[in-house]
Amino acid sequence: RGEALGAREEEEEEEEGCRRHREPLEAFCKEDAALLCAICRESRAHRAHTVLPLPEAVREFEEQIQAGLQTLKDDRDKLLELREAEMRRNW
């Protein structure tokens, strides 16, 4: 049991780091939508791309999600108002 738990923890750690270089993921490539370690970030594959520090990328995504959520809430409110108006009209 202890061995299985240890193996599972090692797998989780591998998933959190770069599979290629086994370094911590600390950047986000916007063009490739990929998490990068420091070594990947300096590679030719990403050198010309827009790369953000991970906390900044997280903030951008959170802002986009919040804006999208607000739009959905506004649309839902409009639909509920239309539905209510239609129900009143039918009565």
mmCIF file of N, CA and C in Angstrom, residues 77-91:
data_model
loop_
_atom_site.group_PDB
_atom_site.id
_atom_site.type_symbol
_atom_site.label_atom_id
_atom_site.label_comp_id
_atom_site.label_asym_id
_atom_site.label_seq_id
_atom_site.Cartn_x
_atom_site.Cartn_y
_atom_site.Cartn_z
ATOM 1 N N ASP A 77 -30.629 36.812 -17.503
ATOM 2 C CA ASP A 77 -31.591 37.757 -16.946
ATOM 3 C C ASP A 77 -32.529 38.289 -18.023
ATOM 4 N N LYS A 78 -31.981 38.599 -19.207
ATOM 5 C CA LYS A 78 -32.818 39.082 -20.310
ATOM 6 C C LYS A 78 -33.807 38.008 -20.745
ATOM 7 N N LEU A 79 -33.345 36.766 -20.832
ATOM 8 C CA LEU A 79 -34.236 35.672 -21.224
ATOM 9 C C LEU A 79 -35.344 35.458 -20.191
ATOM 10 N N LEU A 80 -34.992 35.546 -18.912
ATOM 11 C CA LEU A 80 -36.002 35.385 -17.867
ATOM 12 C C LEU A 80 -37.037 36.508 -17.923
ATOM 13 N N GLU A 81 -36.577 37.726 -18.215
ATOM 14 C CA GLU A 81 -37.510 38.853 -18.355
ATOM 15 C C GLU A 81 -38.440 38.636 -19.541
ATOM 16 N N LEU A 82 -37.892 38.187 -20.660
ATOM 17 C CA LEU A 82 -38.724 37.918 -21.840
ATOM 18 C C LEU A 82 -39.737 36.808 -21.553
ATOM 19 N N ARG A 83 -39.280 35.769 -20.870
ATOM 20 C CA ARG A 83 -40.171 34.662 -20.529
ATOM 21 C C ARG A 83 -41.300 35.138 -19.625
ATOM 22 N N GLU A 84 -40.952 35.948 -18.631
ATOM 23 C CA GLU A 84 -41.959 36.453 -17.707
ATOM 24 C C GLU A 84 -42.966 37.348 -18.450
ATOM 25 N N ALA A 85 -42.453 38.203 -19.329
ATOM 26 C CA ALA A 85 -43.332 39.083 -20.102
ATOM 27 C C ALA A 85 -44.253 38.260 -20.999
ATOM 28 N N GLU A 86 -43.726 37.205 -21.601
ATOM 29 C CA GLU A 86 -44.534 36.335 -22.462
ATOM 30 C C GLU A 86 -45.601 35.610 -21.657
ATOM 31 N N MET A 87 -45.243 35.165 -20.454
ATOM 32 C CA MET A 87 -46.216 34.466 -19.611
ATOM 33 C C MET A 87 -47.335 35.423 -19.188
ATOM 34 N N ARG A 88 -46.967 36.685 -18.849
ATOM 35 C CA ARG A 88 -47.976 37.675 -18.474
ATOM 36 C C ARG A 88 -48.901 37.977 -19.655
ATOM 37 N N ARG A 89 -48.317 38.039 -20.829
ATOM 38 C CA ARG A 89 -49.110 38.350 -22.034
ATOM 39 C C ARG A 89 -50.103 37.218 -22.322
ATOM 40 N N ASN A 90 -49.696 35.998 -22.076
ATOM 41 C CA ASN A 90 -50.581 34.844 -22.341
ATOM 42 C C ASN A 90 -51.710 34.756 -21.317
ATOM 43 N N TRP A 91 -51.513 35.324 -20.131
ATOM 44 C CA TRP A 91 -52.554 35.290 -19.113
ATOM 45 C C TRP A 91 -53.583 36.321 -19.467
#
